[in-house]
Short mmCIF file of C-alpha atoms and ligand atoms in Angstrom, two decimals:
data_model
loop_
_atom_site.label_atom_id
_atom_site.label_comp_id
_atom_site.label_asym_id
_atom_site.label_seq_id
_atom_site.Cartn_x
_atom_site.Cartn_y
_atom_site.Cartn_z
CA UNK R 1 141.10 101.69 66.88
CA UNK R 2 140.78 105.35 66.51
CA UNK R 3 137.34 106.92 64.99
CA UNK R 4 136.67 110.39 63.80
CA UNK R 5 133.55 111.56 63.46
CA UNK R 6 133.03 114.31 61.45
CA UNK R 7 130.14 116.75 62.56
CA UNK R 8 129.11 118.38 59.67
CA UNK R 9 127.19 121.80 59.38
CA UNK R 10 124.65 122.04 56.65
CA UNK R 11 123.66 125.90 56.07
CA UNK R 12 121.59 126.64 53.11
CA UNK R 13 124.33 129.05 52.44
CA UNK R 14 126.11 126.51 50.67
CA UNK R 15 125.70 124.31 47.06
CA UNK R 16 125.19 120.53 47.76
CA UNK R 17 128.78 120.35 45.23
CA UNK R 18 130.25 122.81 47.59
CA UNK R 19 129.84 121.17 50.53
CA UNK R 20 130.64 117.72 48.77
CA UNK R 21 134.14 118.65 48.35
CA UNK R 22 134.66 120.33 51.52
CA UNK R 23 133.49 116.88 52.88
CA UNK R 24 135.83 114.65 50.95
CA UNK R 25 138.47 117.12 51.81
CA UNK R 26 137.70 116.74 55.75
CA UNK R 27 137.93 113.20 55.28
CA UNK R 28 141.10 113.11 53.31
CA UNK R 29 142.43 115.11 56.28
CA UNK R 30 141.92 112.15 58.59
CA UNK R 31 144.62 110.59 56.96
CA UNK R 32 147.41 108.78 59.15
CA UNK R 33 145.14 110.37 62.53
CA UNK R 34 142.03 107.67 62.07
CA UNK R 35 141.06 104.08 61.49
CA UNK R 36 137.23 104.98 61.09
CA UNK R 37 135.76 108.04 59.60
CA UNK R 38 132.25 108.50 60.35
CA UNK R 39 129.69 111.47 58.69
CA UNK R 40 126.48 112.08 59.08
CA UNK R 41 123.15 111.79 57.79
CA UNK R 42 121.91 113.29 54.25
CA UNK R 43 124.49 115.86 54.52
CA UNK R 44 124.32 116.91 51.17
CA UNK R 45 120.62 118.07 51.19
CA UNK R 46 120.22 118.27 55.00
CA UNK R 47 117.85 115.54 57.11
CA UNK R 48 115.19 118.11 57.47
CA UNK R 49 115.51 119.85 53.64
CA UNK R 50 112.23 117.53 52.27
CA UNK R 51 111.67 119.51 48.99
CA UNK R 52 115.13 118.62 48.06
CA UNK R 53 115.22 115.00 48.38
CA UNK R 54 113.75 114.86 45.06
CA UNK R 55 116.27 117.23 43.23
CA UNK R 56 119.14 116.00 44.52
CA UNK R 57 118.91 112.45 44.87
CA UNK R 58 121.37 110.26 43.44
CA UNK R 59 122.03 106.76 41.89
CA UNK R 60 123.72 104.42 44.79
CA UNK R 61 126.52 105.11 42.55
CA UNK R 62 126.35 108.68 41.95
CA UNK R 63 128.54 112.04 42.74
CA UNK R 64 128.82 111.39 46.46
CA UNK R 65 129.65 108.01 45.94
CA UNK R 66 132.52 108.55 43.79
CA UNK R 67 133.77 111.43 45.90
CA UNK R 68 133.31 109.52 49.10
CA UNK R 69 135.54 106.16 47.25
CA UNK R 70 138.09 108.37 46.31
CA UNK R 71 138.58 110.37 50.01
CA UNK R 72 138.55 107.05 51.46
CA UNK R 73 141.15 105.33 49.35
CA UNK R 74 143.03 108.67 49.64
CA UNK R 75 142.93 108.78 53.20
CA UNK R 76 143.54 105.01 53.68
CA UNK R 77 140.45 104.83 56.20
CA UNK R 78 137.09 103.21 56.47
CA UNK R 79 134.39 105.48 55.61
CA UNK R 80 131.40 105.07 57.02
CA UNK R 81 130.03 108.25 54.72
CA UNK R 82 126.46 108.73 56.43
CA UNK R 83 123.90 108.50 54.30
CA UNK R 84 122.59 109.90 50.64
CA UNK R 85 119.50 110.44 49.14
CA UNK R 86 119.38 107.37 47.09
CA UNK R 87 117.48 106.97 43.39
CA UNK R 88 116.41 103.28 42.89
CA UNK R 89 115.95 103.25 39.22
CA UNK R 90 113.14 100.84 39.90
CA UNK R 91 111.34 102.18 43.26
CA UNK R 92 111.50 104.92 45.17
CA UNK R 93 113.88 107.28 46.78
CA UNK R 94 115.51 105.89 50.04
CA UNK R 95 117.96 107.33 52.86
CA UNK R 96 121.07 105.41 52.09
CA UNK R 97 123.93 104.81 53.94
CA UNK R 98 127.59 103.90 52.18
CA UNK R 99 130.68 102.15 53.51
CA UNK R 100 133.86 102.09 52.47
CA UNK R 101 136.95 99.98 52.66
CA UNK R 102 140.62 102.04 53.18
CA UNK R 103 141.13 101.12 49.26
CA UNK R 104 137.82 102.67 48.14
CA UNK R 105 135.42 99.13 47.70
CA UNK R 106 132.02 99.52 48.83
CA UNK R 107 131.67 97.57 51.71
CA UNK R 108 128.24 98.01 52.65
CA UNK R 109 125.11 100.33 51.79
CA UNK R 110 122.37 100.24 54.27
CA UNK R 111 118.11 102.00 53.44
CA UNK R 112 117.17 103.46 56.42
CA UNK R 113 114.28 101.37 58.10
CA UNK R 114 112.28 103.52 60.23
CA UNK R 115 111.73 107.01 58.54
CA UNK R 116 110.96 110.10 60.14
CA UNK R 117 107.71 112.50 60.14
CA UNK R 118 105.17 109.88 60.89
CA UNK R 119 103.01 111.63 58.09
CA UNK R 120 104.33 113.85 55.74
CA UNK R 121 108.66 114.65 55.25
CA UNK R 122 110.71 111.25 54.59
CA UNK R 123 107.70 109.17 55.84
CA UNK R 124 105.88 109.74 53.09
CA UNK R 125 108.61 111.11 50.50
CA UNK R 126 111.01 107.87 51.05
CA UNK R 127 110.88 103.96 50.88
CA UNK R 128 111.46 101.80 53.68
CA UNK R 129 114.65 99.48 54.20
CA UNK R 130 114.12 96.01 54.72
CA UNK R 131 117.68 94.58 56.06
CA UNK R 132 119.74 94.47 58.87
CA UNK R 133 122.94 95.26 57.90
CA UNK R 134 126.87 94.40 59.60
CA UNK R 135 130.44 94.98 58.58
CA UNK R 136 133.48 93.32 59.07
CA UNK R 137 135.85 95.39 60.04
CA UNK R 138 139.90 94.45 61.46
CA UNK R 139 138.50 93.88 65.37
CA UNK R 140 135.15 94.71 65.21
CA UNK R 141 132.23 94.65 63.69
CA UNK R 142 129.34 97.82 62.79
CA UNK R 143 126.30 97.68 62.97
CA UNK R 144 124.31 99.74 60.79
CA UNK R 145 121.15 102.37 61.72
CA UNK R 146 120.33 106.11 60.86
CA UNK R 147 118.94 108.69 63.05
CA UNK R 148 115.29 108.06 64.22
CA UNK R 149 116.62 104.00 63.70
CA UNK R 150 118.31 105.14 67.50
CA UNK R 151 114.19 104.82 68.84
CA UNK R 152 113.74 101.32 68.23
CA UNK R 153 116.19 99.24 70.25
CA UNK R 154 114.95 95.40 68.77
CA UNK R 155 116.62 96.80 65.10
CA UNK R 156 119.82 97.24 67.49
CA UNK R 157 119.19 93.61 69.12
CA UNK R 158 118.52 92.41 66.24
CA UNK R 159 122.25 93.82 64.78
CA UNK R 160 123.66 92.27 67.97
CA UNK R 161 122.46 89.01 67.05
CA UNK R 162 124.19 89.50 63.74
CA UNK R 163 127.32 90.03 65.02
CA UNK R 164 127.67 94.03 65.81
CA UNK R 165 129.71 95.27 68.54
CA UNK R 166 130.03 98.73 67.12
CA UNK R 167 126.52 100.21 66.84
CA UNK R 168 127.09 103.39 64.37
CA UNK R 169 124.09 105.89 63.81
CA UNK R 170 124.71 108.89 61.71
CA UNK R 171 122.23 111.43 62.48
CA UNK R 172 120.21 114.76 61.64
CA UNK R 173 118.89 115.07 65.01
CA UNK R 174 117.15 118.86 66.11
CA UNK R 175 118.07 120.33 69.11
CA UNK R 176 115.03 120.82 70.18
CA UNK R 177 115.22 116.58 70.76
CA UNK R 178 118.56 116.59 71.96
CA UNK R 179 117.97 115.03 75.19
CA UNK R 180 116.50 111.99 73.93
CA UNK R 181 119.75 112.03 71.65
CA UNK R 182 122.05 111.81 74.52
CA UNK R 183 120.00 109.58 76.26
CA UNK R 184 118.68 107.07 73.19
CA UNK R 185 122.97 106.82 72.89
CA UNK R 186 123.85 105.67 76.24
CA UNK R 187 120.90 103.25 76.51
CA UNK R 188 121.55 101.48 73.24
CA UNK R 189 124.99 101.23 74.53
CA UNK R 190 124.33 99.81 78.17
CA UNK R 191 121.17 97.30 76.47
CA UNK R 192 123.58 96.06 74.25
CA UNK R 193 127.15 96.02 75.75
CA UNK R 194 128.50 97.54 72.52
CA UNK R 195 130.17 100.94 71.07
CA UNK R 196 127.64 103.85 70.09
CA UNK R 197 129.16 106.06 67.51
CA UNK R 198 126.24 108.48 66.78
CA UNK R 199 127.10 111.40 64.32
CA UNK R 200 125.16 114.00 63.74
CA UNK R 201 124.77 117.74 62.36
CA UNK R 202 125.37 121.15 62.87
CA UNK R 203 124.32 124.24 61.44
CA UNK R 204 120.08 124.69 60.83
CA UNK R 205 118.61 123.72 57.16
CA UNK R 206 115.38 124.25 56.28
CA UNK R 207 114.22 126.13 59.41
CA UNK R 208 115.42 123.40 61.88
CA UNK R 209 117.91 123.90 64.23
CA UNK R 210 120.92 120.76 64.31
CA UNK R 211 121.37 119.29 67.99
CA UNK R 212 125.15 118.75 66.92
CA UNK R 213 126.61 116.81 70.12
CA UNK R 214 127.66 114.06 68.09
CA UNK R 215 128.63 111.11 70.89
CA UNK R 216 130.96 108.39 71.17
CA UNK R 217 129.75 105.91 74.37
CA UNK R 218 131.45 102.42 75.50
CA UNK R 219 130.03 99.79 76.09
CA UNK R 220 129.46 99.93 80.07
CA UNK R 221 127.58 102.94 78.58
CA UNK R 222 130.24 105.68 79.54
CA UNK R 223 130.51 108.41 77.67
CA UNK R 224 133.67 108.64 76.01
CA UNK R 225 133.50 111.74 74.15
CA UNK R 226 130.92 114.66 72.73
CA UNK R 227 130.90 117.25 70.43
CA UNK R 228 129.65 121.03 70.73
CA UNK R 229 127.37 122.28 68.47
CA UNK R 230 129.30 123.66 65.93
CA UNK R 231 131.18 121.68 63.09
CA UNK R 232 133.49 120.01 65.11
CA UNK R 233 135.97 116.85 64.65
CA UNK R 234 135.23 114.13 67.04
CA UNK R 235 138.17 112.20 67.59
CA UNK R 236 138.57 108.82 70.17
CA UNK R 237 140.36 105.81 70.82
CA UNK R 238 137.97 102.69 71.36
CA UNK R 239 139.71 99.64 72.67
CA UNK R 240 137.35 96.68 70.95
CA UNK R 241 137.86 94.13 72.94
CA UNK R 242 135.73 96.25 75.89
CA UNK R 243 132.92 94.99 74.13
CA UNK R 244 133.59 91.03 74.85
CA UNK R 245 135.21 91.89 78.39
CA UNK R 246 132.07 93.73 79.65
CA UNK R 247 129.87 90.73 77.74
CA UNK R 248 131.79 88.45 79.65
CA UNK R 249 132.06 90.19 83.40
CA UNK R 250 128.08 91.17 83.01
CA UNK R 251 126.70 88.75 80.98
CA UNK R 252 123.21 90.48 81.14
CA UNK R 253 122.77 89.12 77.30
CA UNK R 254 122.88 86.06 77.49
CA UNK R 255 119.98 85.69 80.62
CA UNK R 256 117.29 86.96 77.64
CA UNK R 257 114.25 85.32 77.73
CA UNK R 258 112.79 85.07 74.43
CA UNK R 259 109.19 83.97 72.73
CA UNK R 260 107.07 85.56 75.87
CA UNK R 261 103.29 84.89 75.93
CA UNK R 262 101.14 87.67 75.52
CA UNK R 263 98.68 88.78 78.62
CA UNK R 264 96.13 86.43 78.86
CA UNK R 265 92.50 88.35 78.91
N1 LIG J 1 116.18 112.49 60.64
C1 LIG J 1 115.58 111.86 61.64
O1 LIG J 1 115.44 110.65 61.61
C2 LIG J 1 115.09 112.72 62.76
C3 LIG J 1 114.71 111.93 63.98
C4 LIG J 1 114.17 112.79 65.07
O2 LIG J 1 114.10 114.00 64.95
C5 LIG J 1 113.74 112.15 66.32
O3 LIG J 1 113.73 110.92 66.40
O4 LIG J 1 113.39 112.89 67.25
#
Protein backbone atom coordinates (compact mmCIF):
# COMPACT_ATOMS: atom_id res chain seq x y z
CA UNK A 1 0.00 0.00 0.00
CA UNK A 2 1.38 3.32 -0.86
CA UNK A 3 0.18 6.60 1.24
CA UNK A 4 0.70 10.20 0.47
CA UNK A 5 0.39 12.58 2.81
CA UNK A 6 -0.12 15.84 1.81
CA UNK A 7 1.46 18.63 4.11
CA UNK A 8 -0.43 21.48 3.56
CA UNK A 9 0.61 25.22 4.22
CA UNK A 10 -2.10 27.48 5.47
CA UNK A 11 -0.93 31.32 5.07
CA UNK A 12 -3.50 33.90 5.68
CA UNK A 13 -2.40 35.04 2.32
CA UNK A 14 -4.80 32.86 0.82
CA UNK A 15 -9.03 32.56 0.51
CA UNK A 16 -10.34 29.35 2.26
CA UNK A 17 -11.91 28.71 -1.79
CA UNK A 18 -8.43 29.26 -2.95
CA UNK A 19 -6.78 26.96 -1.09
CA UNK A 20 -9.79 24.43 -1.47
CA UNK A 21 -9.05 23.93 -5.01
CA UNK A 22 -5.42 23.93 -4.82
CA UNK A 23 -6.13 21.02 -2.34
CA UNK A 24 -8.42 18.93 -4.49
CA UNK A 25 -6.00 19.60 -7.24
CA UNK A 26 -2.95 18.11 -5.06
CA UNK A 27 -5.01 15.25 -4.44
CA UNK A 28 -6.15 14.63 -7.94
CA UNK A 29 -2.39 14.63 -8.65
CA UNK A 30 -1.93 11.51 -6.55
CA UNK A 31 -3.56 9.73 -9.10
CA UNK A 32 -2.03 6.26 -10.33
CA UNK A 33 1.20 7.23 -7.55
CA UNK A 34 -1.07 6.41 -4.18
CA UNK A 35 -3.48 4.04 -2.52
CA UNK A 36 -4.11 6.51 0.50
CA UNK A 37 -4.20 10.21 0.45
CA UNK A 38 -4.00 11.73 3.73
CA UNK A 39 -4.48 15.87 4.60
CA UNK A 40 -4.45 17.54 7.44
CA UNK A 41 -6.32 19.14 10.04
CA UNK A 42 -8.87 22.22 9.49
CA UNK A 43 -6.92 23.21 6.57
CA UNK A 44 -9.32 25.42 5.25
CA UNK A 45 -9.44 27.88 8.25
CA UNK A 46 -6.16 26.77 9.89
CA UNK A 47 -6.11 24.67 13.50
CA UNK A 48 -5.08 27.75 15.29
CA UNK A 49 -7.45 30.51 13.18
CA UNK A 50 -10.36 30.43 16.28
CA UNK A 51 -12.33 33.54 15.07
CA UNK A 52 -12.89 31.74 11.89
CA UNK A 53 -14.34 28.57 12.93
CA UNK A 54 -17.53 30.31 13.11
CA UNK A 55 -17.49 31.94 9.56
CA UNK A 56 -16.44 29.27 7.79
CA UNK A 57 -17.88 26.28 9.10
CA UNK A 58 -19.70 23.99 7.01
CA UNK A 59 -22.57 21.40 6.84
CA UNK A 60 -20.90 17.67 7.00
CA UNK A 61 -21.95 17.95 3.51
CA UNK A 62 -20.79 21.22 2.46
CA UNK A 63 -18.08 22.83 -0.15
CA UNK A 64 -15.16 20.77 1.10
CA UNK A 65 -17.06 17.81 1.11
CA UNK A 66 -18.11 17.91 -2.36
CA UNK A 67 -14.68 19.00 -3.54
CA UNK A 68 -12.94 16.39 -1.47
CA UNK A 69 -15.73 13.39 -3.18
CA UNK A 70 -14.98 14.54 -6.41
CA UNK A 71 -10.76 14.62 -6.10
CA UNK A 72 -11.12 11.31 -4.64
CA UNK A 73 -13.26 9.63 -7.23
CA UNK A 74 -11.05 11.53 -9.73
CA UNK A 75 -7.97 10.32 -8.42
CA UNK A 76 -9.26 6.75 -7.75
CA UNK A 77 -7.76 6.91 -4.05
CA UNK A 78 -8.94 6.83 -0.51
CA UNK A 79 -9.10 10.14 0.98
CA UNK A 80 -8.65 10.47 4.26
CA UNK A 81 -9.36 14.55 3.79
CA UNK A 82 -8.34 15.76 7.45
CA UNK A 83 -10.75 17.40 9.06
CA UNK A 84 -13.46 20.48 8.56
CA UNK A 85 -15.07 22.75 10.64
CA UNK A 86 -18.33 21.02 10.87
CA UNK A 87 -22.04 22.86 11.37
CA UNK A 88 -24.45 20.41 13.17
CA UNK A 89 -27.69 21.95 12.31
CA UNK A 90 -28.80 20.84 15.72
CA UNK A 91 -25.62 21.41 18.15
CA UNK A 92 -22.63 22.91 17.92
CA UNK A 93 -19.67 23.30 15.70
CA UNK A 94 -17.24 20.25 15.78
CA UNK A 95 -13.67 19.39 14.19
CA UNK A 96 -14.67 16.82 11.67
CA UNK A 97 -12.83 14.46 9.93
CA UNK A 98 -14.09 12.88 6.29
CA UNK A 99 -13.20 9.67 4.47
CA UNK A 100 -13.52 8.71 1.29
CA UNK A 101 -13.78 5.63 -0.82
CA UNK A 102 -11.66 5.65 -4.50
CA UNK A 103 -15.37 6.16 -6.08
CA UNK A 104 -16.21 9.22 -3.94
CA UNK A 105 -18.73 7.42 -0.98
CA UNK A 106 -18.22 8.69 2.36
CA UNK A 107 -16.75 6.13 4.22
CA UNK A 108 -16.39 7.54 7.50
CA UNK A 109 -16.60 11.06 9.35
CA UNK A 110 -15.03 11.17 12.70
CA UNK A 111 -15.71 14.68 15.73
CA UNK A 112 -12.63 15.15 17.22
CA UNK A 113 -12.74 13.96 20.97
CA UNK A 114 -10.26 15.75 22.91
CA UNK A 115 -10.14 19.51 21.85
CA UNK A 116 -7.42 21.80 22.24
CA UNK A 117 -6.89 25.12 24.47
CA UNK A 118 -7.99 23.69 27.73
CA UNK A 119 -9.95 27.08 28.20
CA UNK A 120 -10.65 29.27 25.58
CA UNK A 121 -9.86 28.37 21.31
CA UNK A 122 -11.68 24.95 20.19
CA UNK A 123 -12.17 23.97 23.90
CA UNK A 124 -14.60 26.22 24.40
CA UNK A 125 -15.64 27.23 20.66
CA UNK A 126 -16.28 23.35 19.61
CA UNK A 127 -18.32 20.21 20.75
CA UNK A 128 -16.85 17.12 21.81
CA UNK A 129 -16.91 13.70 19.79
CA UNK A 130 -18.24 10.83 21.40
CA UNK A 131 -17.11 7.68 19.09
CA UNK A 132 -14.36 5.69 18.27
CA UNK A 133 -14.21 5.43 14.85
CA UNK A 134 -12.43 2.46 12.17
CA UNK A 135 -12.35 1.89 8.46
CA UNK A 136 -12.15 -0.92 6.38
CA UNK A 137 -9.88 -0.53 4.03
CA UNK A 138 -8.35 -3.48 1.17
CA UNK A 139 -5.54 -4.87 3.95
CA UNK A 140 -5.91 -2.76 6.66
CA UNK A 141 -7.79 -1.04 8.75
CA UNK A 142 -7.58 3.10 10.15
CA UNK A 143 -8.07 4.16 12.96
CA UNK A 144 -9.33 7.50 13.40
CA UNK A 145 -7.86 10.63 15.83
CA UNK A 146 -6.96 14.39 15.22
CA UNK A 147 -4.10 16.28 16.52
CA UNK A 148 -4.09 16.81 20.37
CA UNK A 149 -6.24 13.08 20.13
CA UNK A 150 -2.12 11.91 19.64
CA UNK A 151 -1.90 12.81 23.88
CA UNK A 152 -4.19 10.32 25.04
CA UNK A 153 -3.00 6.82 24.13
CA UNK A 154 -6.34 4.69 25.79
CA UNK A 155 -8.50 6.55 22.61
CA UNK A 156 -5.64 4.72 20.47
CA UNK A 157 -6.11 1.34 22.61
CA UNK A 158 -9.27 1.70 22.53
CA UNK A 159 -9.14 1.91 18.30
CA UNK A 160 -6.88 -1.16 18.59
CA UNK A 161 -9.47 -3.04 20.23
CA UNK A 162 -11.74 -2.08 17.39
CA UNK A 163 -9.80 -3.39 14.89
CA UNK A 164 -7.13 -0.50 13.75
CA UNK A 165 -3.82 -1.33 12.55
CA UNK A 166 -3.31 1.95 10.80
CA UNK A 167 -3.50 4.72 13.43
CA UNK A 168 -3.98 8.06 11.17
CA UNK A 169 -3.82 11.57 12.96
CA UNK A 170 -4.07 14.61 10.84
CA UNK A 171 -2.66 17.44 12.62
CA UNK A 172 -2.16 21.35 13.21
CA UNK A 173 0.62 20.87 15.48
CA UNK A 174 3.06 24.32 16.38
CA UNK A 175 6.51 24.04 16.21
CA UNK A 176 7.08 25.28 19.17
CA UNK A 177 5.59 21.45 20.38
CA UNK A 178 7.25 19.66 17.81
CA UNK A 179 9.16 17.38 19.91
CA UNK A 180 6.33 15.92 21.62
CA UNK A 181 5.02 15.49 17.90
CA UNK A 182 7.80 13.29 16.92
CA UNK A 183 7.84 11.61 19.98
CA UNK A 184 3.75 11.22 20.78
CA UNK A 185 4.19 9.38 16.90
CA UNK A 186 6.66 6.80 17.62
CA UNK A 187 5.18 5.88 21.02
CA UNK A 188 1.65 5.38 19.78
CA UNK A 189 3.29 3.29 17.22
CA UNK A 190 5.60 1.00 19.48
CA UNK A 191 2.34 0.84 22.41
CA UNK A 192 0.30 -0.34 19.82
CA UNK A 193 2.24 -2.39 17.17
CA UNK A 194 0.46 -0.45 14.40
CA UNK A 195 1.16 2.24 11.45
CA UNK A 196 1.24 6.06 12.56
CA UNK A 197 0.38 8.26 9.69
CA UNK A 198 0.36 11.73 11.37
CA UNK A 199 -0.18 14.74 8.92
CA UNK A 200 0.20 17.91 9.73
CA UNK A 201 0.75 21.70 8.56
CA UNK A 202 2.94 24.11 7.26
CA UNK A 203 2.99 27.65 6.83
CA UNK A 204 1.89 29.97 10.29
CA UNK A 205 -1.99 31.14 10.58
CA UNK A 206 -3.10 33.23 13.00
CA UNK A 207 0.26 34.09 14.63
CA UNK A 208 1.30 30.40 15.18
CA UNK A 209 4.01 28.92 13.65
CA UNK A 210 3.14 25.05 11.85
CA UNK A 211 5.68 22.26 13.15
CA UNK A 212 5.21 20.67 9.54
CA UNK A 213 7.30 17.25 9.91
CA UNK A 214 4.44 15.31 9.01
CA UNK A 215 5.60 11.41 9.95
CA UNK A 216 4.98 8.08 8.72
CA UNK A 217 6.29 5.31 11.62
CA UNK A 218 5.91 1.29 11.46
CA UNK A 219 4.89 -0.55 13.67
CA UNK A 220 8.26 -1.70 15.54
CA UNK A 221 8.07 2.13 15.86
CA UNK A 222 10.71 2.97 13.06
CA UNK A 223 10.47 5.83 11.40
CA UNK A 224 9.75 5.37 7.93
CA UNK A 225 9.62 8.72 6.58
CA UNK A 226 9.31 12.74 7.57
CA UNK A 227 8.59 15.77 6.06
CA UNK A 228 10.42 19.30 6.24
CA UNK A 229 8.65 22.12 7.13
CA UNK A 230 7.51 23.44 4.13
CA UNK A 231 4.48 22.10 2.00
CA UNK A 232 5.84 19.01 1.10
CA UNK A 233 4.40 15.55 -0.40
CA UNK A 234 5.00 12.69 1.86
CA UNK A 235 5.10 9.68 -0.05
CA UNK A 236 5.76 5.73 1.45
CA UNK A 237 5.21 2.25 0.91
CA UNK A 238 3.73 0.42 4.10
CA UNK A 239 3.71 -3.32 3.85
CA UNK A 240 0.37 -4.17 6.17
CA UNK A 241 0.94 -7.25 7.12
CA UNK A 242 4.09 -5.73 9.48
CA UNK A 243 1.45 -4.97 11.72
CA UNK A 244 0.29 -8.82 12.48
CA UNK A 245 4.04 -10.10 12.03
CA UNK A 246 5.41 -7.76 14.77
CA UNK A 247 1.91 -8.64 16.90
CA UNK A 248 2.82 -12.05 16.49
CA UNK A 249 6.92 -12.12 17.09
CA UNK A 250 6.31 -9.54 20.24
CA UNK A 251 3.14 -10.22 21.42
CA UNK A 252 3.45 -7.43 24.12
CA UNK A 253 -0.57 -6.93 23.54
CA UNK A 254 -1.86 -9.60 24.36
CA UNK A 255 0.10 -9.90 28.15
CA UNK A 256 -2.36 -6.62 29.16
CA UNK A 257 -3.64 -6.79 32.35
CA UNK A 258 -6.87 -5.17 32.57
CA UNK A 259 -9.53 -3.97 35.50
CA UNK A 260 -6.47 -2.97 38.06
CA UNK A 261 -7.45 -2.02 41.64
CA UNK A 262 -6.88 1.32 42.65
CA UNK A 263 -4.16 2.08 45.63
CA UNK A 264 -5.56 1.07 48.64
CA UNK A 265 -5.27 4.13 51.38
N1 LIG B 1 -4.87 21.47 17.09
C1 LIG B 1 -4.43 20.82 18.14
O1 LIG B 1 -5.06 19.88 18.59
C2 LIG B 1 -3.15 21.31 18.74
C3 LIG B 1 -2.55 20.35 19.73
C4 LIG B 1 -1.30 20.87 20.36
O2 LIG B 1 -0.84 21.96 20.04
C5 LIG B 1 -0.63 20.04 21.36
O3 LIG B 1 -1.15 19.00 21.74
O4 LIG B 1 0.46 20.45 21.80
Amino acid sequence: MRASLIQIAVEEGESVEARRVRVASLVREQAGSADLVVLPELWTTGAFAYEEFGSEAEPLEGPTYEAMAKAASDAGVWLHAGSIPERDPDGPLYNTSLVFSPSGELAAAYRKIHRFGFDKGEAVLMGAGRELVTVRLPGTTLGLATCYDLRFPELFRGLVDAGAETLVVPAGWPERRRSHWTLLAQARAVENQAFVLACGTAGTHAGVPQAGHSIVVDPWGEVLAEAGSGEEVLTVDLDPSKVATTREQFPALKDRVLGLQPPRR
